[in-house]
XYZ file of C-alpha atoms in Angstrom:
383
model
C 88.756 68.979 157.802
C 86.948 67.628 154.734
C 87.427 63.993 153.824
C 87.758 64.797 150.088
C 89.722 67.340 148.015
C 88.026 70.574 147.015
C 88.233 70.262 143.201
C 88.194 66.618 142.119
C 86.738 65.207 145.376
C 89.684 62.849 145.805
C 89.376 60.947 149.139
C 91.926 61.728 151.842
C 93.575 59.033 153.935
C 92.508 59.541 157.532
C 95.018 59.324 160.413
C 95.501 55.751 161.642
C 93.104 54.571 158.896
C 92.968 50.823 158.284
C 93.171 49.565 154.689
C 94.702 52.791 153.434
C 95.173 51.252 150.029
C 91.428 51.342 149.427
C 91.249 55.115 149.813
C 94.462 55.630 147.891
C 93.285 53.446 144.994
C 89.954 55.308 144.848
C 91.800 58.576 144.456
C 93.939 57.086 141.712
C 90.792 55.833 139.970
C 89.317 59.332 139.902
C 92.565 60.824 138.667
C 92.757 58.202 135.945
C 89.261 59.139 134.800
C 89.623 62.932 134.829
C 93.239 63.742 133.976
C 93.923 64.252 130.219
C 90.278 63.360 129.469
C 89.469 62.018 126.016
C 85.871 60.960 125.372
C 84.397 58.947 122.561
C 81.458 61.267 121.960
C 79.273 63.990 123.454
C 76.070 63.436 121.499
C 75.086 59.834 122.347
C 72.450 59.275 125.045
C 72.548 55.483 125.153
C 75.523 53.626 126.695
C 77.439 51.393 124.271
C 76.564 47.710 124.397
C 80.139 46.476 124.827
C 82.256 49.242 126.334
C 85.977 48.778 126.828
C 87.701 49.148 130.179
C 88.360 52.858 130.810
C 86.069 53.971 127.967
C 84.820 57.532 128.528
C 81.950 59.596 127.096
C 80.191 62.863 127.758
C 76.637 61.665 128.243
C 74.496 63.125 125.481
C 70.943 64.446 125.667
C 67.935 62.186 126.318
C 70.132 59.755 128.273
C 68.674 56.316 128.943
C 69.549 53.003 130.551
C 72.571 53.157 132.841
C 73.102 56.782 131.750
C 69.606 57.979 132.577
C 69.604 61.367 134.292
C 73.334 61.952 133.727
C 73.298 64.102 130.568
C 76.395 66.309 130.425
C 78.347 64.211 132.951
C 81.539 62.347 132.105
C 80.812 58.607 132.172
C 83.717 56.152 132.739
C 83.393 52.374 132.356
C 85.463 50.089 134.597
C 85.454 46.338 134.424
C 83.897 44.858 137.546
C 82.244 48.096 138.691
C 80.422 49.346 135.571
C 79.762 53.030 134.841
C 80.920 55.855 137.088
C 79.846 59.465 136.564
C 81.606 62.754 137.219
C 79.759 66.060 137.136
C 81.928 68.624 135.311
C 82.984 71.977 136.692
C 83.005 75.147 134.578
C 86.214 75.316 132.546
C 86.884 71.583 132.222
C 88.159 70.645 128.735
C 87.878 67.314 126.905
C 88.853 66.004 123.512
C 85.892 64.533 121.600
C 87.279 61.833 119.312
C 84.344 61.273 116.938
C 84.326 65.010 116.068
C 88.075 65.603 116.499
C 87.457 68.780 118.470
C 88.103 70.236 121.903
C 85.115 71.145 124.043
C 84.954 73.203 127.228
C 82.219 73.103 129.837
C 80.694 76.579 130.256
C 78.655 75.779 133.354
C 75.650 74.441 131.478
C 76.857 72.753 128.270
C 79.923 71.508 126.432
C 80.887 73.993 123.675
C 83.483 73.664 120.950
C 86.822 75.434 121.182
C 88.320 76.685 117.897
C 91.943 76.717 116.717
C 92.424 73.019 117.377
C 93.745 70.466 114.892
C 92.884 72.700 111.924
C 89.239 73.025 112.945
C 87.521 76.142 111.540
C 86.337 78.932 113.790
C 82.591 79.024 113.178
C 79.919 81.428 114.448
C 82.309 83.397 116.645
C 80.320 86.445 117.849
C 83.361 88.777 117.764
C 87.047 88.616 116.875
C 89.621 91.268 117.696
C 93.224 90.969 116.492
C 95.552 93.212 118.533
C 92.499 95.336 119.375
C 88.961 94.999 120.738
C 85.975 94.131 118.563
C 82.492 95.433 119.398
C 78.863 94.871 118.428
C 79.241 96.990 115.268
C 82.803 96.111 114.283
C 82.623 92.398 115.006
C 85.931 91.825 113.241
C 88.610 94.348 114.236
C 92.282 94.342 113.238
C 95.012 96.690 114.456
C 98.061 96.199 112.235
C 100.428 97.894 109.812
C 98.907 95.856 106.995
C 96.302 93.183 106.322
C 97.087 90.499 103.755
C 94.371 88.660 101.847
C 96.183 86.166 99.632
C 95.021 83.847 96.860
C 94.711 80.099 97.366
C 96.123 79.160 93.989
C 94.125 81.313 91.569
C 92.334 84.645 92.008
C 90.936 86.337 95.094
C 87.762 88.373 95.711
C 86.781 90.585 98.616
C 82.979 90.445 98.801
C 80.809 93.070 100.493
C 77.157 92.029 100.440
C 74.123 94.103 101.429
C 70.536 93.059 101.995
C 68.776 95.525 99.663
C 69.562 98.272 97.142
C 68.693 100.994 99.669
C 71.362 99.692 102.067
C 75.102 100.396 101.940
C 78.001 98.231 100.755
C 81.161 100.337 100.711
C 84.756 100.929 101.717
C 85.140 103.930 104.041
C 88.493 105.698 104.381
C 89.018 107.682 107.590
C 91.484 110.086 109.184
C 91.446 109.972 112.987
C 88.061 108.190 112.793
C 86.554 110.896 110.572
C 85.353 109.851 107.100
C 87.285 111.356 104.187
C 86.405 109.138 101.215
C 83.911 106.362 100.508
C 83.443 104.107 97.511
C 80.740 101.538 96.874
C 76.988 101.250 96.455
C 75.493 103.606 99.024
C 71.709 103.815 99.061
C 71.396 102.522 95.485
C 72.955 99.860 93.283
C 74.916 102.493 91.359
C 78.626 102.689 92.159
C 79.802 106.017 93.580
C 82.900 107.664 94.983
C 82.360 110.502 97.434
C 84.721 112.650 99.468
C 84.576 114.834 102.565
C 86.950 117.349 104.119
C 85.419 117.068 107.604
C 83.527 113.770 107.759
C 80.188 115.617 107.823
C 79.670 117.289 104.446
C 80.080 114.891 101.524
C 80.493 115.494 97.785
C 79.661 112.830 95.202
C 82.779 112.973 93.014
C 81.765 110.238 90.580
C 78.782 107.983 89.996
C 78.392 105.052 87.588
C 74.844 103.868 86.875
C 74.181 100.238 87.783
C 73.137 99.451 84.198
C 76.254 101.123 82.811
C 74.213 103.710 80.915
C 75.982 106.777 82.328
C 79.008 107.937 84.299
C 78.741 111.273 86.064
C 81.717 113.288 87.320
C 80.592 116.053 89.634
C 83.909 117.769 90.383
C 86.577 119.382 88.174
C 89.146 116.962 86.758
C 92.769 118.134 86.815
C 95.310 116.167 84.798
C 99.032 116.290 85.491
C 100.597 116.631 82.048
C 103.810 114.955 83.201
C 101.890 111.845 84.219
C 99.252 111.820 81.487
C 101.367 112.815 78.462
C 100.539 110.625 75.464
C 98.367 108.410 77.675
C 95.227 110.449 78.357
C 93.346 108.850 75.469
C 94.355 105.573 73.886
C 92.661 103.389 71.318
C 92.365 99.659 70.894
C 91.112 97.618 67.980
C 87.653 97.349 69.551
C 86.220 100.241 67.485
C 87.421 102.001 64.348
C 86.307 105.325 65.871
C 87.479 106.688 69.227
C 84.944 109.205 70.506
C 84.819 111.424 73.570
C 81.270 112.709 74.118
C 79.937 115.541 76.266
C 76.167 115.259 76.552
C 74.109 117.503 78.822
C 71.068 115.463 79.856
C 69.539 118.220 82.016
C 65.840 118.780 81.168
C 66.650 122.451 80.423
C 70.235 122.348 79.127
C 72.212 125.545 78.547
C 75.514 124.262 77.190
C 78.103 121.496 77.095
C 81.639 122.837 77.216
C 85.345 122.135 77.548
C 87.161 124.944 79.356
C 90.880 125.632 79.222
C 93.207 127.940 81.100
C 96.147 128.107 83.451
C 96.938 129.360 86.925
C 93.396 128.533 87.952
C 91.971 131.093 85.462
C 89.721 130.165 82.527
C 90.986 131.650 79.225
C 89.156 129.746 76.487
C 86.125 127.497 76.227
C 84.716 125.317 73.458
C 81.002 124.927 73.932
C 77.789 123.830 72.312
C 75.176 126.432 73.274
C 71.678 124.992 73.280
C 69.909 128.352 73.684
C 71.517 129.943 70.615
C 71.827 126.729 68.560
C 75.544 127.400 68.141
C 79.032 126.011 68.598
C 81.260 128.719 70.099
C 84.862 129.223 71.050
C 84.792 131.910 73.721
C 87.691 133.947 75.128
C 88.398 135.366 78.590
C 90.915 137.911 79.857
C 93.605 137.319 82.504
C 90.987 137.741 85.238
C 88.662 135.145 83.715
C 86.158 137.764 82.443
C 84.359 136.825 79.211
C 85.530 138.924 76.251
C 83.497 137.457 73.419
C 83.363 134.561 70.952
C 86.135 134.554 68.319
C 84.487 131.644 66.506
C 80.742 130.967 66.148
C 79.096 128.216 64.087
C 75.333 127.816 63.981
C 73.797 124.366 64.118
C 72.941 123.166 60.602
C 69.394 123.552 59.450
C 68.141 122.249 56.126
C 71.101 123.735 54.210
C 74.362 121.867 53.896
C 77.303 123.049 55.983
C 79.853 120.934 54.159
C 83.197 122.775 53.927
C 81.778 125.848 55.641
C 85.350 126.527 56.705
C 88.162 124.464 55.188
C 91.835 124.952 56.077
C 94.208 122.690 54.206
C 97.703 121.514 55.144
C 99.238 124.447 53.225
C 97.281 126.972 55.328
C 95.001 127.798 52.392
C 91.451 128.635 53.408
C 88.228 127.768 51.676
C 84.835 129.145 52.665
C 81.948 127.087 51.366
C 84.349 124.912 49.391
C 87.731 123.231 49.556
C 90.483 125.814 48.907
C 92.161 126.080 45.527
C 95.548 127.603 44.741
C 94.710 130.972 46.278
C 95.246 131.499 49.981
C 91.553 132.407 50.339
C 88.885 130.838 48.149
C 85.260 131.880 48.741
C 82.258 130.145 47.228
C 79.961 133.172 47.239
C 79.986 136.915 47.795
C 82.495 138.474 50.185
C 81.476 141.650 52.032
C 83.899 144.269 53.350
C 82.744 146.574 56.112
C 82.396 150.176 54.795
C 85.129 152.291 56.367
C 85.524 156.092 56.284
C 88.830 157.539 55.027
C 89.576 158.937 58.471
C 89.212 155.481 60.031
C 91.523 153.709 57.578
C 94.804 152.520 59.070
C 97.915 153.829 57.325
C 98.687 152.072 54.070
C 102.241 151.458 55.236
C 101.046 149.652 58.353
C 98.739 147.471 56.273
C 101.283 146.853 53.543
C 100.847 146.463 49.838
C 97.860 144.358 48.835
C 95.459 145.348 51.615
C 91.838 145.812 50.523
C 89.120 148.016 52.036
C 85.724 149.403 51.034
C 85.944 153.176 51.525
C 82.551 154.739 52.215
C 83.542 158.355 51.472
C 86.112 158.012 48.680
C 86.222 160.775 46.047
C 83.747 159.812 43.388
C 81.639 157.737 45.812
C 81.882 154.661 47.959
C 84.052 152.003 46.354
C 86.729 149.387 46.987
C 90.327 150.495 47.455
C 93.699 148.868 47.818
C 96.951 149.668 49.634
C 100.146 149.988 47.594
C 102.175 150.213 50.774
C 102.236 154.040 50.687
C 98.695 155.178 49.819
C 95.179 153.869 49.674
C 94.091 153.976 46.014
C 90.721 153.535 44.375
C 90.414 150.419 42.288
C 88.399 152.309 39.649
C 91.174 154.719 38.582
C 94.214 154.010 40.834
C 93.935 157.524 42.279
C 94.269 158.160 46.028
C 90.992 157.874 47.850
């Protein structure tokens, strides 16, 4: 049987041993030194000049004097005997008073333990809360929610990347498959992209880093119940509120606003670069183009002021503001020549209708409807 204990090397009292108190007191001395250990420091290599009885230290590096060669050991000073040294075992824990921290011996050095007396956790390689962290996800949290609260004022969540070509983003997943991502991915421009399968991604929106442009790459659907009266609002920042569609493609075709219902396009307002025109185009119930009810050419050198003017009384002016008449034309009006056989019935047109009849008796001439017949303006006789 060994003469000392296995862990703290406390001496055993041998059978029929004389002066048993000596052995017993030695064991008590060791227990007094190692139980509930509190040390003055762990960084000093020179013993203090006037140590107090029972003073303890972890011998620091480059030990000298009475501590020479005992770096890392626990040194205990006792009046009458001087310094005693105890080599630590892996897992021993001490409180270090000059740093106000707990340290544990890891088999080769004393390292700080966090979560003690309000001490910060610094340089922890990984931290998992209710889950396991790994080399990529060094901080991992499994929880219903994560709260990041202010400390009296505002609060910022900062995601920093090393270079513009790197990624700083928030990734949203379903069953570990990416579905949406927002941030600066590969550039310093801010983007939102989406994916239905985590493999194929669509850039839904991109905002240039210098604020010069915002691009929306997918159709925008607006719920009228949610957006009513709130889609566009104005502040006192500018006297004009402008929504601009600008096609910056090197070979632009058109910029357009398209309208419809049931997923089918029925009308479109567009600026057509190829034809130098503004068009309103129409489509049938299947979305097939049926023509352009309204076409306006881009202005050249001539003025287009009041090209078409409709006032609040539904009076129309062409080339000028309307007068008292329902239709006021600043220029010559042309009626399409129509054969008598192609004229609609005068009764269906009603009294006051005007046509230019190409084969009227007496030659081509204008005619009017009296509600019963088409009559020549020259002699009031039927055409």
